[in-house]
CSV table of C-alpha atoms and ligand atoms in Angstrom, one decimal:
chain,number,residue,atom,x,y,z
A,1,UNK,CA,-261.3,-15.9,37.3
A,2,UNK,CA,-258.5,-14.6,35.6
A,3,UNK,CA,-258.5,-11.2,32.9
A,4,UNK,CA,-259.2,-12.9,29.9
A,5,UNK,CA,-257.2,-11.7,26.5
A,6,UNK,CA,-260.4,-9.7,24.7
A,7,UNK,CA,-260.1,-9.7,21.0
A,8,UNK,CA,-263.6,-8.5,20.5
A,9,UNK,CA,-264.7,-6.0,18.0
A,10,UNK,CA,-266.4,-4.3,20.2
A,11,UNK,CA,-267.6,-3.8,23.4
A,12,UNK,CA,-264.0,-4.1,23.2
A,13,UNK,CA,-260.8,-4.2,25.6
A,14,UNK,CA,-260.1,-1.2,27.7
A,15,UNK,CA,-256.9,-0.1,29.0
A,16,UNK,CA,-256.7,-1.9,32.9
A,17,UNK,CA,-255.9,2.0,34.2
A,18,UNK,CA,-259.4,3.4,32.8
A,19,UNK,CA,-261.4,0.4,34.0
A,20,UNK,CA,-259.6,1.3,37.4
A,21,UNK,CA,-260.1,4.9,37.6
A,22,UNK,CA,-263.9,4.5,36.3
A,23,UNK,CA,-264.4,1.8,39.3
A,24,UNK,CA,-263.2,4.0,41.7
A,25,UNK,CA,-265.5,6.5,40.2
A,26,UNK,CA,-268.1,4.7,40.3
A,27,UNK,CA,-268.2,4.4,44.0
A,28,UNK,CA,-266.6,8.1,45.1
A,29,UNK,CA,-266.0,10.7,42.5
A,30,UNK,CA,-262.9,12.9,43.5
A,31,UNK,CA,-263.9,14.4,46.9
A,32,UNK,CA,-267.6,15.1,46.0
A,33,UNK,CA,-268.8,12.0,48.6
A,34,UNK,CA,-271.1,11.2,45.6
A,35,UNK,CA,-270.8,8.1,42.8
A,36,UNK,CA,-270.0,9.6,39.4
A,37,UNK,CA,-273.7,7.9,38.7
A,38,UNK,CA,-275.0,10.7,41.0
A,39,UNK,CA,-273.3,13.8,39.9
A,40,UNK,CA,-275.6,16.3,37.6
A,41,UNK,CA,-274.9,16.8,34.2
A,42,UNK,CA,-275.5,20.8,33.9
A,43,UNK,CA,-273.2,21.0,37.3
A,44,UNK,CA,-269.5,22.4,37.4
A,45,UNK,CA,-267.8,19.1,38.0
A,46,UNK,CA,-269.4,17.8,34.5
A,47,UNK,CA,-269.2,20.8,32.5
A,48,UNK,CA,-265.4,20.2,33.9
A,49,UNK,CA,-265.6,16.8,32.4
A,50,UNK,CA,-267.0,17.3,29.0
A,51,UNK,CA,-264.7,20.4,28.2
A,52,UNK,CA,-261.8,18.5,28.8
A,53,UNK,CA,-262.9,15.7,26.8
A,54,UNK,CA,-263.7,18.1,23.9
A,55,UNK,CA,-260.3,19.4,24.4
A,56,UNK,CA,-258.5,16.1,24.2
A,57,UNK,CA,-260.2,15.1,21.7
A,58,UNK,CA,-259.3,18.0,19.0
A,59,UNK,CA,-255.8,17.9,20.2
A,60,UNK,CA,-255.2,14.6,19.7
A,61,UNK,CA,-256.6,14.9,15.9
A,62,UNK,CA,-255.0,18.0,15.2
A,63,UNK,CA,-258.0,20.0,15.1
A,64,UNK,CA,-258.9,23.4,15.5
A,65,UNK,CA,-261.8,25.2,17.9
A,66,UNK,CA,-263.6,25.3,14.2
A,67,UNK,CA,-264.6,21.9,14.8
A,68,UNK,CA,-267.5,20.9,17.5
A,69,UNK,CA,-267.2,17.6,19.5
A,70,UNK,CA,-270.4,16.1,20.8
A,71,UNK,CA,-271.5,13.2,22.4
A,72,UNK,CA,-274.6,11.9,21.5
A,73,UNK,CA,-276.6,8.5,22.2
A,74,UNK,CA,-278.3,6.2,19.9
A,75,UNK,CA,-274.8,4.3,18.7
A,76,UNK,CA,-273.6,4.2,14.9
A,77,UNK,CA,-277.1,3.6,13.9
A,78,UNK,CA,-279.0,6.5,14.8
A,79,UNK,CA,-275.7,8.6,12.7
A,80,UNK,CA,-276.8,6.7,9.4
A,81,UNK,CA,-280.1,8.4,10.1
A,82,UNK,CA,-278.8,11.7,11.3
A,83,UNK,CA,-277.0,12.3,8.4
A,84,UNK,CA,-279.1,12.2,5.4
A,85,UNK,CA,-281.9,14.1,7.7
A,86,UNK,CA,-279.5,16.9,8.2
A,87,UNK,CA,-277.4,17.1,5.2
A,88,UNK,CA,-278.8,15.3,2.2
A,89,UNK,CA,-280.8,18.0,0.4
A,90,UNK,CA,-280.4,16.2,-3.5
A,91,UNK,CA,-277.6,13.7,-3.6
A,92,UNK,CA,-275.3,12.1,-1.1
A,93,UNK,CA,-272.6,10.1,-2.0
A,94,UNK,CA,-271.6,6.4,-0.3
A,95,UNK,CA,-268.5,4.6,-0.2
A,96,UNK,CA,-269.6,1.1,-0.1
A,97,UNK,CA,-266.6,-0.8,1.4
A,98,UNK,CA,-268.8,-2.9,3.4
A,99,UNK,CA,-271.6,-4.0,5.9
A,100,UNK,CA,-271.9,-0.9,7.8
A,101,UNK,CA,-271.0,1.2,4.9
A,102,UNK,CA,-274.3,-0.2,2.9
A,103,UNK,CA,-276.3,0.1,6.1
A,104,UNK,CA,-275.2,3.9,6.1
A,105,UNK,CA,-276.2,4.4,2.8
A,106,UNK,CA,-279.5,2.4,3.5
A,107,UNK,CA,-281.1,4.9,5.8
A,108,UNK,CA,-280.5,8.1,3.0
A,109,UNK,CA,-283.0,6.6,0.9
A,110,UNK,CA,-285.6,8.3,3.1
A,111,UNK,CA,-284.2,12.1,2.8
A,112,UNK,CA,-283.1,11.9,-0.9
A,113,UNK,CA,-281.0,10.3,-3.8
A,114,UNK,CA,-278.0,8.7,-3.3
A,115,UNK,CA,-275.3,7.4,-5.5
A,116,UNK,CA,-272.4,5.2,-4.7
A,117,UNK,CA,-269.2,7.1,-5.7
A,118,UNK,CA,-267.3,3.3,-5.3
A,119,UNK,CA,-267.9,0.3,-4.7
A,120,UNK,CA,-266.3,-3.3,-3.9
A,121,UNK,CA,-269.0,-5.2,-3.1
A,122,UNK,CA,-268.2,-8.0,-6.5
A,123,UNK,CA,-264.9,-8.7,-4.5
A,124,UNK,CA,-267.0,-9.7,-1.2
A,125,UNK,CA,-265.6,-6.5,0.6
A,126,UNK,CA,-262.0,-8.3,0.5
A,127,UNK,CA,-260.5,-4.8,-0.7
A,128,UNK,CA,-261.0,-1.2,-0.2
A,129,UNK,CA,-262.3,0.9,-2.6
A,130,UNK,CA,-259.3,2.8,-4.6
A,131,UNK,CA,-260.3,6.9,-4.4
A,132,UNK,CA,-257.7,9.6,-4.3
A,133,UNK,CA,-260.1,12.7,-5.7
A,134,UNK,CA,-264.0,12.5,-5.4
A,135,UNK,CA,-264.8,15.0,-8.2
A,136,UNK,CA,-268.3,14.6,-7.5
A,137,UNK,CA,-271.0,18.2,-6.6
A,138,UNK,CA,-272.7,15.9,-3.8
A,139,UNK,CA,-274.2,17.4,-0.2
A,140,UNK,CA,-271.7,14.7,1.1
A,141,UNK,CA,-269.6,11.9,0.7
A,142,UNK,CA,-269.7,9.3,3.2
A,143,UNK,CA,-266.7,6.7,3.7
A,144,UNK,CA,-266.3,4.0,6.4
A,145,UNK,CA,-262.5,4.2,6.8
A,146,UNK,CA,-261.9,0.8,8.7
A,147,UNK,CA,-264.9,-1.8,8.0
A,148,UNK,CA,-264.8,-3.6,11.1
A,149,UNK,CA,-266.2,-6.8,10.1
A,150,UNK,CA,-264.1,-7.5,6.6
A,151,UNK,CA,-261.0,-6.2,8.2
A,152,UNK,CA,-260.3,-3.4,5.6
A,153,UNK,CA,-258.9,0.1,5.8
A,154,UNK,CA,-258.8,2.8,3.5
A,155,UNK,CA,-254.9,4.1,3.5
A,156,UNK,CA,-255.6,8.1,3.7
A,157,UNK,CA,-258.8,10.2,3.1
A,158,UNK,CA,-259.1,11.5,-0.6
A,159,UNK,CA,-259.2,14.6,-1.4
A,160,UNK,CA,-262.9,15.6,-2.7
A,161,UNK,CA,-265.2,18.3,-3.7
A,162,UNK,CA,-267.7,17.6,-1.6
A,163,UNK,CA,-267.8,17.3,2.4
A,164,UNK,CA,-266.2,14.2,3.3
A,165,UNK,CA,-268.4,12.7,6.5
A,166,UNK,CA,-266.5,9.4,8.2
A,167,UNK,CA,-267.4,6.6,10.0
A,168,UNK,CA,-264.4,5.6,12.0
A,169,UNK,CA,-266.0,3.8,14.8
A,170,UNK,CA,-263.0,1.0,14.6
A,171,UNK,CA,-260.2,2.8,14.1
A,172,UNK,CA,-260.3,6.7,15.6
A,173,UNK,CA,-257.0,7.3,17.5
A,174,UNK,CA,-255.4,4.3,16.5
A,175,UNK,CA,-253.3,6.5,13.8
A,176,UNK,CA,-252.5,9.9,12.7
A,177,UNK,CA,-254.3,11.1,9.8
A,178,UNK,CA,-254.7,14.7,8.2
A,179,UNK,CA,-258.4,14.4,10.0
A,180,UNK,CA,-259.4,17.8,9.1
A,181,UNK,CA,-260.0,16.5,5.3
A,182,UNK,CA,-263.4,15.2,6.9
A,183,UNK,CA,-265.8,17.8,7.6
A,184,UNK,CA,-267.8,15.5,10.2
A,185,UNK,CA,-266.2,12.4,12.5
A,186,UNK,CA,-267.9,9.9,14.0
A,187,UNK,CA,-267.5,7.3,16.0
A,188,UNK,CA,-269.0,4.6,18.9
A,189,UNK,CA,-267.5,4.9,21.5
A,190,UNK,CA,-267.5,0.9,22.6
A,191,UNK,CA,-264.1,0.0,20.7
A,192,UNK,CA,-261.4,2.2,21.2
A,193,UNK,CA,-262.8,5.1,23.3
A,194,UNK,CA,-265.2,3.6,26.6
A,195,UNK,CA,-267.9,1.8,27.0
A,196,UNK,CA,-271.3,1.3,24.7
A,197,UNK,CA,-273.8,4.1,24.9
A,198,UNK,CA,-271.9,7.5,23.6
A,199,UNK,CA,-271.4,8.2,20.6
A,200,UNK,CA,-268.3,10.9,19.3
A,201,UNK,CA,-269.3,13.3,17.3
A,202,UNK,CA,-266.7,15.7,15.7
A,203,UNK,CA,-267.8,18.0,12.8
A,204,UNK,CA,-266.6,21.4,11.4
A,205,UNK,CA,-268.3,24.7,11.5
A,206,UNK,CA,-269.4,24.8,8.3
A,207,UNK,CA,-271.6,21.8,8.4
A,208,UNK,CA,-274.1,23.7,10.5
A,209,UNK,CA,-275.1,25.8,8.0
A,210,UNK,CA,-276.0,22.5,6.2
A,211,UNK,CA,-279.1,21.8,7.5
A,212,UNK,CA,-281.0,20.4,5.4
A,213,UNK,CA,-284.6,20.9,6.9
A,214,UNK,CA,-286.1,21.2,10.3
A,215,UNK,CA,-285.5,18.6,12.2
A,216,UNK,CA,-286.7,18.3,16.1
A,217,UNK,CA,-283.5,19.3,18.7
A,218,UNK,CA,-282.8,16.5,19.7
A,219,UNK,CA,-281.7,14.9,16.3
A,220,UNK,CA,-279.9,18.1,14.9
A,221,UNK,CA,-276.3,18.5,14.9
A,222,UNK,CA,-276.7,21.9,15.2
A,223,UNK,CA,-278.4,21.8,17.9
A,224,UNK,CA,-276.4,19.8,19.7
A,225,UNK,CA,-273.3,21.5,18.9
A,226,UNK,CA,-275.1,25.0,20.1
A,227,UNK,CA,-276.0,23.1,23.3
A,228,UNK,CA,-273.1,21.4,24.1
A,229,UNK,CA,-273.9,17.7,23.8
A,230,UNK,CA,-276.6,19.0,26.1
A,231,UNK,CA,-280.0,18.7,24.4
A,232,UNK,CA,-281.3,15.7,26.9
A,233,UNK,CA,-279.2,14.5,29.9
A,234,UNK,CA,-275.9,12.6,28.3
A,235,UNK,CA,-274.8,9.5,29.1
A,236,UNK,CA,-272.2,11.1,31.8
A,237,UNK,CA,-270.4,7.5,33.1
A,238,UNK,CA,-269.8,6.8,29.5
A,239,UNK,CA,-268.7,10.2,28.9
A,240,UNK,CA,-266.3,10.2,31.8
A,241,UNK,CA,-264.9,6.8,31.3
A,242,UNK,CA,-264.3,7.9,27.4
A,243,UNK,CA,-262.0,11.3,29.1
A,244,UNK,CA,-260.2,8.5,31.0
A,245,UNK,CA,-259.2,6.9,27.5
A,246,UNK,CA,-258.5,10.1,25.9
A,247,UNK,CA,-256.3,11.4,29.1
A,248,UNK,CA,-254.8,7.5,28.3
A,249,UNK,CA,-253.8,8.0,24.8
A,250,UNK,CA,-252.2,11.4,25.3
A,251,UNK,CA,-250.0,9.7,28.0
A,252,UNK,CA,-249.2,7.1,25.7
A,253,UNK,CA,-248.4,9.3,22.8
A,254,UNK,CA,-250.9,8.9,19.6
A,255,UNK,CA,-247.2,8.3,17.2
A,256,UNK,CA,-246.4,5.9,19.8
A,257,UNK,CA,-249.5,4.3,20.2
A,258,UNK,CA,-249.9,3.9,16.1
A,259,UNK,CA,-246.2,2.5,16.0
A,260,UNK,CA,-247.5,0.1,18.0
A,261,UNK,CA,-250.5,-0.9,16.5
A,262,UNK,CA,-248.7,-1.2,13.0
A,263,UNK,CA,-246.0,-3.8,14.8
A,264,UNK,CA,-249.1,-5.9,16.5
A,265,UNK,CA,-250.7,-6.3,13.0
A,266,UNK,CA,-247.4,-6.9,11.8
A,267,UNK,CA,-246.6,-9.9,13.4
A,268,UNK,CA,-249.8,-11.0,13.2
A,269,UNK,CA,-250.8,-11.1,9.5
A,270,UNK,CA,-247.2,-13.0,9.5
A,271,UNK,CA,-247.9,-15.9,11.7
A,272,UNK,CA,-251.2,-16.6,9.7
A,273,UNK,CA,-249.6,-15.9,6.2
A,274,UNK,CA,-246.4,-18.5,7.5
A,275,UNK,CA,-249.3,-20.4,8.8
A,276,UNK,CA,-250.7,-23.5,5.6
A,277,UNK,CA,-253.6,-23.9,8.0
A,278,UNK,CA,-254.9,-20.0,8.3
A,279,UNK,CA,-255.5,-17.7,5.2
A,280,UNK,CA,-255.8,-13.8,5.3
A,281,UNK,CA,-259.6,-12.6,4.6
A,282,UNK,CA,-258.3,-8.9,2.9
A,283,UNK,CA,-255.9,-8.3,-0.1
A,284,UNK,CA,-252.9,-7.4,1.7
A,285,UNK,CA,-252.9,-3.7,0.1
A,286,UNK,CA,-256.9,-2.9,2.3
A,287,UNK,CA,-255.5,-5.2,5.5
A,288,UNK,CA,-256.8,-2.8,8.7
A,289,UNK,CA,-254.2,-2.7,11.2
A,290,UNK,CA,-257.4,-2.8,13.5
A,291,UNK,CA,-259.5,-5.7,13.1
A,292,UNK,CA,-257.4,-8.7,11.5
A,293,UNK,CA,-260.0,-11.1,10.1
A,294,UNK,CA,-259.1,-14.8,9.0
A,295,UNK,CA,-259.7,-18.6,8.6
A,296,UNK,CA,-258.6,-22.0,8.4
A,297,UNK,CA,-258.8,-23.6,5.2
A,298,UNK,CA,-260.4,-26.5,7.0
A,299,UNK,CA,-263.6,-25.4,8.5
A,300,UNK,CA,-264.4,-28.3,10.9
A,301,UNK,CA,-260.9,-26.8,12.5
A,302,UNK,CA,-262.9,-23.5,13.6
A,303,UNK,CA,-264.4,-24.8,16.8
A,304,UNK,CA,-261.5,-26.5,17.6
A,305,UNK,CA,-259.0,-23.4,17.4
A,306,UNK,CA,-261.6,-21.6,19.5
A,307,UNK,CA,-261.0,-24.4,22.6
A,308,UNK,CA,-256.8,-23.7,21.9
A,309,UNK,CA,-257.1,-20.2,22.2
A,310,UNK,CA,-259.5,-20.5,25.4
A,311,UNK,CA,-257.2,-22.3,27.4
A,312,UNK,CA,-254.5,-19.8,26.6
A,313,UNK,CA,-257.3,-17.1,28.0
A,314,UNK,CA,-257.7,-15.8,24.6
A,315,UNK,CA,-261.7,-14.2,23.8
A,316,UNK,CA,-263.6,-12.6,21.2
A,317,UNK,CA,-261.7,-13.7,18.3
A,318,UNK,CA,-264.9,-15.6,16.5
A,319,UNK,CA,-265.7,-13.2,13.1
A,320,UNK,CA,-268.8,-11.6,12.9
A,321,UNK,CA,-271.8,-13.7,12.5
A,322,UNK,CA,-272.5,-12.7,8.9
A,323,UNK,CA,-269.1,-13.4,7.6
A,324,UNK,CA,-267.8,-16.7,10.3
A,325,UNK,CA,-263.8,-17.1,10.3
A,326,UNK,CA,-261.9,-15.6,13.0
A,327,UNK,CA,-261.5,-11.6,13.4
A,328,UNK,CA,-258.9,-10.1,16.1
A,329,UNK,CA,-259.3,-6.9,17.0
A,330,UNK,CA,-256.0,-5.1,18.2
A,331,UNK,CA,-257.7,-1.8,19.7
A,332,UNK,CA,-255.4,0.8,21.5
A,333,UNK,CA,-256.0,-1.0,24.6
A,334,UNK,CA,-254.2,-4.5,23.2
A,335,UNK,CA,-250.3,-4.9,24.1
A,336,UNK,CA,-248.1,-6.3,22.2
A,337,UNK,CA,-247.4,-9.2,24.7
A,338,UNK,CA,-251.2,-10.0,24.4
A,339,UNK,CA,-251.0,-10.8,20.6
A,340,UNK,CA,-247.8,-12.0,20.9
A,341,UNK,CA,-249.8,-14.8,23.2
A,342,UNK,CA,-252.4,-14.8,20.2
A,343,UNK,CA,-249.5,-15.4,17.1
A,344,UNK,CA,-248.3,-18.7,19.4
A,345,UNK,CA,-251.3,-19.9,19.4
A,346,UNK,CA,-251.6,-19.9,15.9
A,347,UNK,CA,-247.7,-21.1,15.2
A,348,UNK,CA,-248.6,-24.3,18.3
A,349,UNK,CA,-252.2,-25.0,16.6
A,350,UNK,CA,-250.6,-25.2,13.3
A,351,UNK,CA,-248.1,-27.5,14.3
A,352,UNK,CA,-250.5,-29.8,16.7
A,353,UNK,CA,-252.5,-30.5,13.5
A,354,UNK,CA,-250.0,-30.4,10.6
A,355,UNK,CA,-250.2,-34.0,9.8
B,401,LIG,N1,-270.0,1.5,12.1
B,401,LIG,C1,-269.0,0.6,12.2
B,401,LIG,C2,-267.8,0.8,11.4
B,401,LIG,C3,-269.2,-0.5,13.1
B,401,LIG,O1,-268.2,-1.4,13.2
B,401,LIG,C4,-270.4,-0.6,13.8
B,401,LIG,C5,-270.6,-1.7,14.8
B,401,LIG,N2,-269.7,-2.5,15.1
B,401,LIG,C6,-271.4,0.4,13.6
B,401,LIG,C7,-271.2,1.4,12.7
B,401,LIG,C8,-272.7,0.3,14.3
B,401,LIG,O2,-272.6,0.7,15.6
B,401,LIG,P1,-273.8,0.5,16.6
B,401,LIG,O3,-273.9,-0.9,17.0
B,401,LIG,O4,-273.4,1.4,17.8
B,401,LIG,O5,-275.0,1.1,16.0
């Protein structure tokens, strides 16, 4: 069967030259005579690995050796929990712009107080919450900059008092930002990074001295940092295949690569706003350029536009399950051909059932 056209949110498309490379891998790595499954993780060729990925991944956000990169396991979930154990000592702050975002702020209530420095919950999550200086004395302020399943995006990252800590699971290097307003990164790595499974971890010096309390090795940031991502063995295909992406963008060009992400949602948002069957889910001022949700103003069309966009090889674009609609996700790895195929579908179905 033919490549399908993946619009999912995530595990989400790769570029075809990193699912290549990691196939080869996967059966010989380099001239080793072993599988890149086989190769240990506290050996040369990894250490080799993991330092280059470090590497990448600083230079592509601007970042200086102040800041640590890990890799860690246990997905976006186990980081709601790792923060407030590590860092909340009175009062964390939580941006709630959404599902994820109130998830975050969920797991805090076990380590301290928290207090939700905005919120746009009343407006179903449509629009993103309006902050340009968190004044706030707070052990940290958490944001989600792109909430994945509303299909919202903060523009830029306020200034504040306090240490910004970001969830940017669906958006990292899909734009330039000024990244080192944010004093800790995140983000899984199974939408525009590599596969599910590793977690990026990117956090500035100072947060180590933040430790909150004890907490056991393998859950402290500053412990991972000292060891090198190396407190257990780490997930080294997932690793690897993410240092095939990150050698991916640099080839591509992160300015080019954002250029082109702004032009794909471009053309997008217009075919469903020229569209009387499709509606926009976000204010047009919080649209993501990431994940563009929408519906049809007639439900009973949903399953129907589904079919269409299968026969044109188009997947993933049902919205998450808590929300329904439709939800494109235009990751690094999406061309501009491929939503191009995506916007015709829209302009034929809309025509087919115009009365
Ligand atoms: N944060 C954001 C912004 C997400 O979109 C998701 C999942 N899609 C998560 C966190 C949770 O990630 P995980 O499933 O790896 O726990």
């Amino acid at each position: 069967m033919d490549k399908l056209i993946n619009f999912g949110a995530g595990p989400a498309a790769l570029p075809q030259p990193v699912l290549e490379a990691a196939a080869a891998a996967l059966l010989r790595y380099k001239d080793t005579g072993l599988s890149i499954l086989e190769i240990p993780h506290r050996g040369k060729l990894f250490t080799a690995i993991i330092e280059e990925a470090n590497e990448l991944v600083r230079e592509l956000l601007g970042l200086g050796n102040d800041y640590h990169v890990m890799w860690m396991q246990g997905g976006g979930r186990l980081q709601f929990c790792m923060l407030p154990m590590n860092f909340l000592q009175q009062e964390a702050g939580y941006v709630d712009s959404g599902h994820w975002a109130a998830a975050a702020m969920e797991q805090a209530q076990y380590y301290g107080q928290t207090k939700v420095v905005a919120s746009t919950r009343e407006s179903d999550y449509r629009i993103v919450p309006e902050l340009t200086n968190i004044t706030d004395q707070l052990d940290y302020v958490h944001l989600t900059t792109n909430n994945t399943i509303y299909g919202t995006q903060l523009g830029q990252i306020p200034n504040s008092q306090s240490p910004i800590v970001a969830d940017m699971s669906s958006e990292l290097f899909s734009r330039q930002l000024d990244y080192k307003q944010c004093q800790l990164i995140y983000a899984v790595a199974q939408k525009n990074i590599g596969p599910a499974g590793v977690t990026l971890v990117i956090m500035h010096e100072s947060m180590a001295q933040r430790q909150a309390r004890d907490v056991p090795d393998i859950l402290s940031y500053r412990e991972m940092a000292r060891q090198n991502s190396m407190v257990n063995t780490p997930p080294v295909f997932a690793i690897y295949t993410s240092l095939l992406t990150l050698r991916w963008i640099k080839e591509q060009g992160l300015d080019t690569l954002e250029r082109k992400n702004e032009e794909k949602a471009r053309i997008l948002y217009q075919a469903i706003d020229k569209s009387n069957l499709f509606y926009g889910v976000a204010e047009p001022d919080s649209r993501s350029k990431m994940n563009v949700c929408f519906r049809l103003h007639r439900q009973e069309e949903t399953i129907p536009f589904l079919d269409f966009c299968r026969e044109r090889k188009i997947t993933g674009i049902k919205g998450h399950r808590s929300v329904g609609g439709f939800r494109a996700s235009l990751y690094n790895a999406i061309s501009l051909e491929e939503v191009k195929i995506l916007v015709r579908a829209i302009e034929d179905f809309t025509t087919h059932t115009t009365p």
